[in-house]
Amino acid sequence: GMIWSECKEIWEEGPREYVVHLWNLLDFGMLSIFVASFTARFMAFLKATEAQQYVDEYVQDDDLNNVTLPPEVAYFTYARNKWLPSDPQIISEGLYAIAVVLSFSRIAYILPANESFGPLQISLGRTVKDIFKFMVIFIMVFLAFMIGMFNLYSYYLGAKYNPAFTTVEESFKTLFWSIFGLSEVISVVLKYDHKFIENIGYVLYGVYNVTMVVVLLNMLIAMINNSYQEIE
């Protein structure tokens, strides 16, 4: 029903007018993810049905552990921990979780009608421009330290107490979660007696935390507060 409603809206307003409104893009994205989730789950159901039909037709033994099954059929007897990362059921569950989060955002449709929540939502929407301006500086500083720390520790894979900064992915995760105080100082400690590298790591990690957490985040809060006062 919601998909039909969106199709009617696109037909009546035209694609260009439809895309102008961000709410329409949110609805379109949410419904697309729901459809992709259901499609992936349906594909998993079809594959499981085919495997079951093979078992019903060719396997006489009630205990499948005593039977040698083709790999594509045996796969459906495995526990979840042995499923492939690209399994349609896993993909379906991930997409469904995203779509459910987006679906709750539809509640924001009715908030502007409330005298308490309406101004707050409108103010938050208009401060997005300030957030985007801030993100330019934020991303620039973040990338600088991420690449620098990776270059410093990439040669010490397996020689650290944790894998932080040994790969680009680990560098990203460590620096990102350190913004929220969820990374440890041991991330820069080496098992080798290379104090020069370790001391540089301490300095860079300390400067990063001061720059991001103390300076930039407080600057963002001040910008949002100033914009909110003006809009209000």
PDB file of C-alpha atoms in Angstrom:
ATOM      1  CA  GLY A   1       0.000   0.000   0.000  1.00  0.00           C
ATOM      2  CA  MET A   2       2.789   2.427   0.830  1.00  0.00           C
ATOM      3  CA  ILE A   3       4.602   1.563  -2.406  1.00  0.00           C
ATOM      4  CA  TRP A   4       1.404   2.209  -4.386  1.00  0.00           C
ATOM      5  CA  SER A   5       0.985   5.536  -2.587  1.00  0.00           C
ATOM      6  CA  GLU A   6       4.533   6.594  -3.541  1.00  0.00           C
ATOM      7  CA  CYS A   7       3.980   5.540  -7.159  1.00  0.00           C
ATOM      8  CA  LYS A   8       0.815   7.658  -7.315  1.00  0.00           C
ATOM      9  CA  GLU A   9       2.685  10.608  -5.854  1.00  0.00           C
ATOM     10  CA  ILE A  10       5.469  10.296  -8.447  1.00  0.00           C
ATOM     11  CA  TRP A  11       2.837  10.056 -11.219  1.00  0.00           C
ATOM     12  CA  GLU A  12       0.881  13.094 -10.012  1.00  0.00           C
ATOM     13  CA  GLU A  13       3.789  15.401  -9.124  1.00  0.00           C
ATOM     14  CA  GLY A  14       6.359  14.213 -11.662  1.00  0.00           C
ATOM     15  CA  PRO A  15       9.806  12.808 -10.832  1.00  0.00           C
ATOM     16  CA  ARG A  16      11.493  16.232 -10.673  1.00  0.00           C
ATOM     17  CA  GLU A  17       9.024  17.675  -8.149  1.00  0.00           C
ATOM     18  CA  TYR A  18       9.031  14.418  -6.180  1.00  0.00           C
ATOM     19  CA  VAL A  19      12.804  14.440  -5.710  1.00  0.00           C
ATOM     20  CA  VAL A  20      12.826  18.056  -4.443  1.00  0.00           C
ATOM     21  CA  HIS A  21      11.207  17.039  -1.124  1.00  0.00           C
ATOM     22  CA  LEU A  22      13.578  15.207   1.222  1.00  0.00           C
ATOM     23  CA  TRP A  23      10.702  13.388   2.918  1.00  0.00           C
ATOM     24  CA  ASN A  24       9.931  11.685  -0.393  1.00  0.00           C
ATOM     25  CA  LEU A  25      13.530  10.540  -0.730  1.00  0.00           C
ATOM     26  CA  LEU A  26      13.381   9.137   2.796  1.00  0.00           C
ATOM     27  CA  ASP A  27      10.201   7.214   1.994  1.00  0.00           C
ATOM     28  CA  PHE A  28      11.601   5.960  -1.286  1.00  0.00           C
ATOM     29  CA  GLY A  29      14.822   4.795   0.378  1.00  0.00           C
ATOM     30  CA  MET A  30      12.969   3.123   3.240  1.00  0.00           C
ATOM     31  CA  LEU A  31      10.605   1.239   0.934  1.00  0.00           C
ATOM     32  CA  SER A  32      13.456   0.238  -1.393  1.00  0.00           C
ATOM     33  CA  ILE A  33      15.360  -1.260   1.531  1.00  0.00           C
ATOM     34  CA  PHE A  34      12.239  -3.101   2.739  1.00  0.00           C
ATOM     35  CA  VAL A  35      11.683  -4.536  -0.751  1.00  0.00           C
ATOM     36  CA  ALA A  36      15.344  -5.580  -1.010  1.00  0.00           C
ATOM     37  CA  SER A  37      15.095  -7.236   2.414  1.00  0.00           C
ATOM     38  CA  PHE A  38      11.965  -9.192   1.518  1.00  0.00           C
ATOM     39  CA  THR A  39      13.472 -10.166  -1.855  1.00  0.00           C
ATOM     40  CA  ALA A  40      16.613 -11.528  -0.194  1.00  0.00           C
ATOM     41  CA  ARG A  41      14.518 -13.462   2.323  1.00  0.00           C
ATOM     42  CA  PHE A  42      12.374 -14.880  -0.491  1.00  0.00           C
ATOM     43  CA  MET A  43      15.522 -15.989  -2.341  1.00  0.00           C
ATOM     44  CA  ALA A  44      16.719 -17.767   0.817  1.00  0.00           C
ATOM     45  CA  PHE A  45      13.302 -19.436   1.133  1.00  0.00           C
ATOM     46  CA  LEU A  46      13.423 -20.665  -2.484  1.00  0.00           C
ATOM     47  CA  LYS A  47      16.923 -22.109  -2.050  1.00  0.00           C
ATOM     48  CA  ALA A  48      15.914 -23.845   1.186  1.00  0.00           C
ATOM     49  CA  THR A  49      12.801 -25.242  -0.520  1.00  0.00           C
ATOM     50  CA  GLU A  50      14.914 -26.656  -3.355  1.00  0.00           C
ATOM     51  CA  ALA A  51      17.225 -28.308  -0.825  1.00  0.00           C
ATOM     52  CA  GLN A  52      14.246 -29.777   1.028  1.00  0.00           C
ATOM     53  CA  GLN A  53      12.815 -31.150  -2.221  1.00  0.00           C
ATOM     54  CA  TYR A  54      16.145 -32.833  -2.977  1.00  0.00           C
ATOM     55  CA  VAL A  55      16.156 -34.459   0.469  1.00  0.00           C
ATOM     56  CA  ASP A  56      12.534 -35.606   0.142  1.00  0.00           C
ATOM     57  CA  GLU A  57      13.203 -37.102  -3.280  1.00  0.00           C
ATOM     58  CA  TYR A  58      16.632 -38.721  -2.959  1.00  0.00           C
ATOM     59  CA  VAL A  59      17.349 -39.258   0.758  1.00  0.00           C
ATOM     60  CA  GLN A  60      15.742 -42.239   2.485  1.00  0.00           C
ATOM     61  CA  ASP A  61      17.585 -42.008   5.814  1.00  0.00           C
ATOM     62  CA  ASP A  62      15.918 -39.896   8.516  1.00  0.00           C
ATOM     63  CA  ASP A  63      19.289 -38.836   9.968  1.00  0.00           C
ATOM     64  CA  LEU A  64      21.020 -36.462   7.556  1.00  0.00           C
ATOM     65  CA  ASN A  65      24.313 -36.867   9.444  1.00  0.00           C
ATOM     66  CA  ASN A  66      24.638 -40.355   7.924  1.00  0.00           C
ATOM     67  CA  VAL A  67      24.073 -39.116   4.368  1.00  0.00           C
ATOM     68  CA  THR A  68      26.510 -37.453   1.974  1.00  0.00           C
ATOM     69  CA  LEU A  69      24.698 -34.460   0.512  1.00  0.00           C
ATOM     70  CA  PRO A  70      25.768 -32.171  -2.353  1.00  0.00           C
ATOM     71  CA  PRO A  71      27.460 -28.988  -1.039  1.00  0.00           C
ATOM     72  CA  GLU A  72      24.555 -26.735  -2.089  1.00  0.00           C
ATOM     73  CA  VAL A  73      22.116 -28.967  -0.155  1.00  0.00           C
ATOM     74  CA  ALA A  74      24.373 -29.703   2.833  1.00  0.00           C
ATOM     75  CA  TYR A  75      24.773 -25.944   3.323  1.00  0.00           C
ATOM     76  CA  PHE A  76      21.221 -25.749   4.670  1.00  0.00           C
ATOM     77  CA  THR A  77      22.046 -28.191   7.467  1.00  0.00           C
ATOM     78  CA  TYR A  78      24.775 -25.915   8.868  1.00  0.00           C
ATOM     79  CA  ALA A  79      24.422 -23.772  11.971  1.00  0.00           C
ATOM     80  CA  ARG A  80      24.393 -19.996  11.529  1.00  0.00           C
ATOM     81  CA  ASN A  81      28.076 -19.648  12.444  1.00  0.00           C
ATOM     82  CA  LYS A  82      29.002 -21.547   9.246  1.00  0.00           C
ATOM     83  CA  TRP A  83      26.824 -19.506   6.893  1.00  0.00           C
ATOM     84  CA  LEU A  84      28.505 -17.482   4.157  1.00  0.00           C
ATOM     85  CA  PRO A  85      28.724 -13.710   4.796  1.00  0.00           C
ATOM     86  CA  SER A  86      26.768 -13.205   1.559  1.00  0.00           C
ATOM     87  CA  ASP A  87      23.922 -15.497   2.619  1.00  0.00           C
ATOM     88  CA  PRO A  88      20.592 -13.895   1.526  1.00  0.00           C
ATOM     89  CA  GLN A  89      19.103 -14.468   4.974  1.00  0.00           C
ATOM     90  CA  ILE A  90      21.923 -12.521   6.656  1.00  0.00           C
ATOM     91  CA  ILE A  91      21.669  -9.711   4.102  1.00  0.00           C
ATOM     92  CA  SER A  92      17.897  -9.629   4.577  1.00  0.00           C
ATOM     93  CA  GLU A  93      18.199  -9.271   8.353  1.00  0.00           C
ATOM     94  CA  GLY A  94      20.740  -6.438   8.015  1.00  0.00           C
ATOM     95  CA  LEU A  95      18.625  -4.509   5.499  1.00  0.00           C
ATOM     96  CA  TYR A  96      15.486  -5.044   7.574  1.00  0.00           C
ATOM     97  CA  ALA A  97      17.178  -3.543  10.649  1.00  0.00           C
ATOM     98  CA  ILE A  98      18.109  -0.399   8.658  1.00  0.00           C
ATOM     99  CA  ALA A  99      14.601  -0.119   7.203  1.00  0.00           C
ATOM    100  CA  VAL A 100      12.965  -0.395  10.646  1.00  0.00           C
ATOM    101  CA  VAL A 101      15.118   2.484  11.936  1.00  0.00           C
ATOM    102  CA  LEU A 102      14.132   4.608   8.922  1.00  0.00           C
ATOM    103  CA  SER A 103      10.454   3.711   9.342  1.00  0.00           C
ATOM    104  CA  PHE A 104      10.372   5.268  12.812  1.00  0.00           C
ATOM    105  CA  SER A 105      11.591   8.543  11.316  1.00  0.00           C
ATOM    106  CA  ARG A 106       8.148   8.875   9.691  1.00  0.00           C
ATOM    107  CA  ILE A 107       6.883   9.936  13.125  1.00  0.00           C
ATOM    108  CA  ALA A 108       8.635  13.245  12.415  1.00  0.00           C
ATOM    109  CA  TYR A 109       5.880  13.997   9.871  1.00  0.00           C
ATOM    110  CA  ILE A 110       3.475  15.001  12.637  1.00  0.00           C
ATOM    111  CA  LEU A 111       5.932  16.722  14.996  1.00  0.00           C
ATOM    112  CA  PRO A 112       5.694  20.210  13.374  1.00  0.00           C
ATOM    113  CA  ALA A 113       2.014  20.256  14.367  1.00  0.00           C
ATOM    114  CA  ASN A 114       3.030  20.251  18.040  1.00  0.00           C
ATOM    115  CA  GLU A 115       3.949  23.577  19.656  1.00  0.00           C
ATOM    116  CA  SER A 116       6.731  21.999  21.725  1.00  0.00           C
ATOM    117  CA  PHE A 117       8.358  19.591  19.282  1.00  0.00           C
ATOM    118  CA  GLY A 118       7.686  21.501  16.061  1.00  0.00           C
ATOM    119  CA  PRO A 119      10.144  24.404  16.608  1.00  0.00           C
ATOM    120  CA  LEU A 120      12.767  21.960  17.865  1.00  0.00           C
ATOM    121  CA  GLN A 121      12.525  19.823  14.725  1.00  0.00           C
ATOM    122  CA  ILE A 122      12.569  22.841  12.409  1.00  0.00           C
ATOM    123  CA  SER A 123      15.607  24.264  14.217  1.00  0.00           C
ATOM    124  CA  LEU A 124      17.449  20.951  14.001  1.00  0.00           C
ATOM    125  CA  GLY A 125      16.693  20.743  10.288  1.00  0.00           C
ATOM    126  CA  ARG A 126      18.067  24.222   9.646  1.00  0.00           C
ATOM    127  CA  THR A 127      21.247  23.606  11.628  1.00  0.00           C
ATOM    128  CA  VAL A 128      22.190  20.834   9.211  1.00  0.00           C
ATOM    129  CA  LYS A 129      24.020  23.425   7.058  1.00  0.00           C
ATOM    130  CA  ASP A 130      26.249  24.306   9.998  1.00  0.00           C
ATOM    131  CA  ILE A 131      26.926  20.632  10.623  1.00  0.00           C
ATOM    132  CA  PHE A 132      27.981  20.116   7.004  1.00  0.00           C
ATOM    133  CA  LYS A 133      30.369  23.076   7.238  1.00  0.00           C
ATOM    134  CA  PHE A 134      31.848  21.600  10.383  1.00  0.00           C
ATOM    135  CA  MET A 135      32.175  18.162   8.773  1.00  0.00           C
ATOM    136  CA  VAL A 136      34.625  19.523   6.175  1.00  0.00           C
ATOM    137  CA  ILE A 137      37.128  20.430   8.906  1.00  0.00           C
ATOM    138  CA  PHE A 138      36.254  17.325  10.903  1.00  0.00           C
ATOM    139  CA  ILE A 139      36.909  14.924   8.006  1.00  0.00           C
ATOM    140  CA  MET A 140      40.122  16.723   7.043  1.00  0.00           C
ATOM    141  CA  VAL A 141      41.576  16.383  10.558  1.00  0.00           C
ATOM    142  CA  PHE A 142      40.275  12.812  10.920  1.00  0.00           C
ATOM    143  CA  LEU A 143      41.853  11.645   7.638  1.00  0.00           C
ATOM    144  CA  ALA A 144      45.168  13.320   8.472  1.00  0.00           C
ATOM    145  CA  PHE A 145      45.537  11.439  11.760  1.00  0.00           C
ATOM    146  CA  MET A 146      44.095   8.184  10.392  1.00  0.00           C
ATOM    147  CA  ILE A 147      46.624   7.997   7.553  1.00  0.00           C
ATOM    148  CA  GLY A 148      49.457   9.212   9.772  1.00  0.00           C
ATOM    149  CA  MET A 149      48.812   6.620  12.495  1.00  0.00           C
ATOM    150  CA  PHE A 150      48.406   3.876   9.898  1.00  0.00           C
ATOM    151  CA  ASN A 151      51.738   4.752   8.295  1.00  0.00           C
ATOM    152  CA  LEU A 152      53.371   4.714  11.722  1.00  0.00           C
ATOM    153  CA  TYR A 153      52.048   1.309  12.875  1.00  0.00           C
ATOM    154  CA  SER A 154      51.397  -0.611   9.626  1.00  0.00           C
ATOM    155  CA  TYR A 155      54.806  -2.309   9.953  1.00  0.00           C
ATOM    156  CA  TYR A 156      53.967  -3.643  13.427  1.00  0.00           C
ATOM    157  CA  LEU A 157      51.095  -5.980  12.569  1.00  0.00           C
ATOM    158  CA  GLY A 158      51.170  -8.713  15.232  1.00  0.00           C
ATOM    159  CA  ALA A 159      53.640  -6.738  17.357  1.00  0.00           C
ATOM    160  CA  LYS A 160      50.997  -4.741  19.259  1.00  0.00           C
ATOM    161  CA  TYR A 161      48.746  -5.525  22.185  1.00  0.00           C
ATOM    162  CA  ASN A 162      45.749  -4.876  19.936  1.00  0.00           C
ATOM    163  CA  PRO A 163      45.412  -4.469  16.129  1.00  0.00           C
ATOM    164  CA  ALA A 164      44.689  -0.716  16.318  1.00  0.00           C
ATOM    165  CA  PHE A 165      46.302   1.337  13.504  1.00  0.00           C
ATOM    166  CA  THR A 166      47.832  -1.732  11.809  1.00  0.00           C
ATOM    167  CA  THR A 167      45.336  -1.486   8.926  1.00  0.00           C
ATOM    168  CA  VAL A 168      43.338   1.386   7.465  1.00  0.00           C
ATOM    169  CA  GLU A 169      40.118  -0.183   8.762  1.00  0.00           C
ATOM    170  CA  GLU A 170      41.495  -0.566  12.293  1.00  0.00           C
ATOM    171  CA  SER A 171      42.816   3.012  12.205  1.00  0.00           C
ATOM    172  CA  PHE A 172      39.374   4.287  11.240  1.00  0.00           C
ATOM    173  CA  LYS A 173      37.591   2.299  13.949  1.00  0.00           C
ATOM    174  CA  THR A 174      40.075   3.249  16.684  1.00  0.00           C
ATOM    175  CA  LEU A 175      40.014   6.986  15.921  1.00  0.00           C
ATOM    176  CA  PHE A 176      36.253   7.065  15.407  1.00  0.00           C
ATOM    177  CA  TRP A 177      35.409   5.381  18.705  1.00  0.00           C
ATOM    178  CA  SER A 178      38.019   7.396  20.573  1.00  0.00           C
ATOM    179  CA  ILE A 179      35.805  10.458  19.947  1.00  0.00           C
ATOM    180  CA  PHE A 180      33.315   8.835  22.333  1.00  0.00           C
ATOM    181  CA  GLY A 181      35.972   7.704  24.797  1.00  0.00           C
ATOM    182  CA  LEU A 182      35.749   4.043  23.753  1.00  0.00           C
ATOM    183  CA  SER A 183      39.392   3.523  22.683  1.00  0.00           C
ATOM    184  CA  GLU A 184      42.290   2.763  24.994  1.00  0.00           C
ATOM    185  CA  VAL A 185      45.771   4.283  25.301  1.00  0.00           C
ATOM    186  CA  ILE A 186      47.205   0.780  24.890  1.00  0.00           C
ATOM    187  CA  SER A 187      46.373   1.181  21.185  1.00  0.00           C
ATOM    188  CA  VAL A 188      49.744   2.916  20.676  1.00  0.00           C
ATOM    189  CA  VAL A 189      51.841   0.540  22.820  1.00  0.00           C
ATOM    190  CA  LEU A 190      54.260  -1.864  21.077  1.00  0.00           C
ATOM    191  CA  LYS A 191      55.581  -5.206  22.245  1.00  0.00           C
ATOM    192  CA  TYR A 192      59.010  -4.230  20.876  1.00  0.00           C
ATOM    193  CA  ASP A 193      61.335  -1.796  22.598  1.00  0.00           C
ATOM    194  CA  HIS A 194      60.869   0.846  19.880  1.00  0.00           C
ATOM    195  CA  LYS A 195      60.320   3.808  22.160  1.00  0.00           C
ATOM    196  CA  PHE A 196      60.758   6.403  19.409  1.00  0.00           C
ATOM    197  CA  ILE A 197      57.789   5.062  17.423  1.00  0.00           C
ATOM    198  CA  GLU A 198      55.781   4.548  20.601  1.00  0.00           C
ATOM    199  CA  ASN A 199      56.411   8.095  21.826  1.00  0.00           C
ATOM    200  CA  ILE A 200      55.387   9.546  18.471  1.00  0.00           C
ATOM    201  CA  GLY A 201      52.233   7.438  18.695  1.00  0.00           C
ATOM    202  CA  TYR A 202      51.479   8.816  22.160  1.00  0.00           C
ATOM    203  CA  VAL A 203      51.965  12.396  20.961  1.00  0.00           C
ATOM    204  CA  LEU A 204      49.867  12.014  17.792  1.00  0.00           C
ATOM    205  CA  TYR A 205      47.090  10.168  19.637  1.00  0.00           C
ATOM    206  CA  GLY A 206      47.071  12.817  22.371  1.00  0.00           C
ATOM    207  CA  VAL A 207      46.995  15.702  19.902  1.00  0.00           C
ATOM    208  CA  TYR A 208      44.176  13.986  18.003  1.00  0.00           C
ATOM    209  CA  ASN A 209      42.046  13.610  21.124  1.00  0.00           C
ATOM    210  CA  VAL A 210      42.631  17.208  22.199  1.00  0.00           C
ATOM    211  CA  THR A 211      41.888  18.531  18.705  1.00  0.00           C
ATOM    212  CA  MET A 212      38.790  16.435  18.067  1.00  0.00           C
ATOM    213  CA  VAL A 213      37.195  16.027  21.478  1.00  0.00           C
ATOM    214  CA  VAL A 214      38.171  19.243  23.257  1.00  0.00           C
ATOM    215  CA  VAL A 215      38.280  21.743  20.370  1.00  0.00           C
ATOM    216  CA  LEU A 216      36.218  20.619  17.383  1.00  0.00           C
ATOM    217  CA  LEU A 217      33.309  18.955  19.201  1.00  0.00           C
ATOM    218  CA  ASN A 218      32.893  21.928  21.507  1.00  0.00           C
ATOM    219  CA  MET A 219      33.079  24.201  18.481  1.00  0.00           C
ATOM    220  CA  LEU A 220      30.263  22.180  16.877  1.00  0.00           C
ATOM    221  CA  ILE A 221      28.153  22.489  20.033  1.00  0.00           C
ATOM    222  CA  ALA A 222      28.712  26.255  20.076  1.00  0.00           C
ATOM    223  CA  MET A 223      27.768  26.544  16.373  1.00  0.00           C
ATOM    224  CA  ILE A 224      24.580  24.535  16.840  1.00  0.00           C
ATOM    225  CA  ASN A 225      23.642  26.514  19.946  1.00  0.00           C
ATOM    226  CA  ASN A 226      24.178  29.815  18.135  1.00  0.00           C
ATOM    227  CA  SER A 227      22.143  28.703  15.112  1.00  0.00           C
ATOM    228  CA  TYR A 228      19.381  27.375  17.325  1.00  0.00           C
ATOM    229  CA  GLN A 229      19.094  30.707  19.148  1.00  0.00           C
ATOM    230  CA  GLU A 230      18.913  32.635  15.868  1.00  0.00           C
ATOM    231  CA  ILE A 231      16.289  30.312  14.373  1.00  0.00           C
ATOM    232  CA  GLU A 232      14.225  30.284  17.557  1.00  0.00           C
TER     233      GLU A 232
END
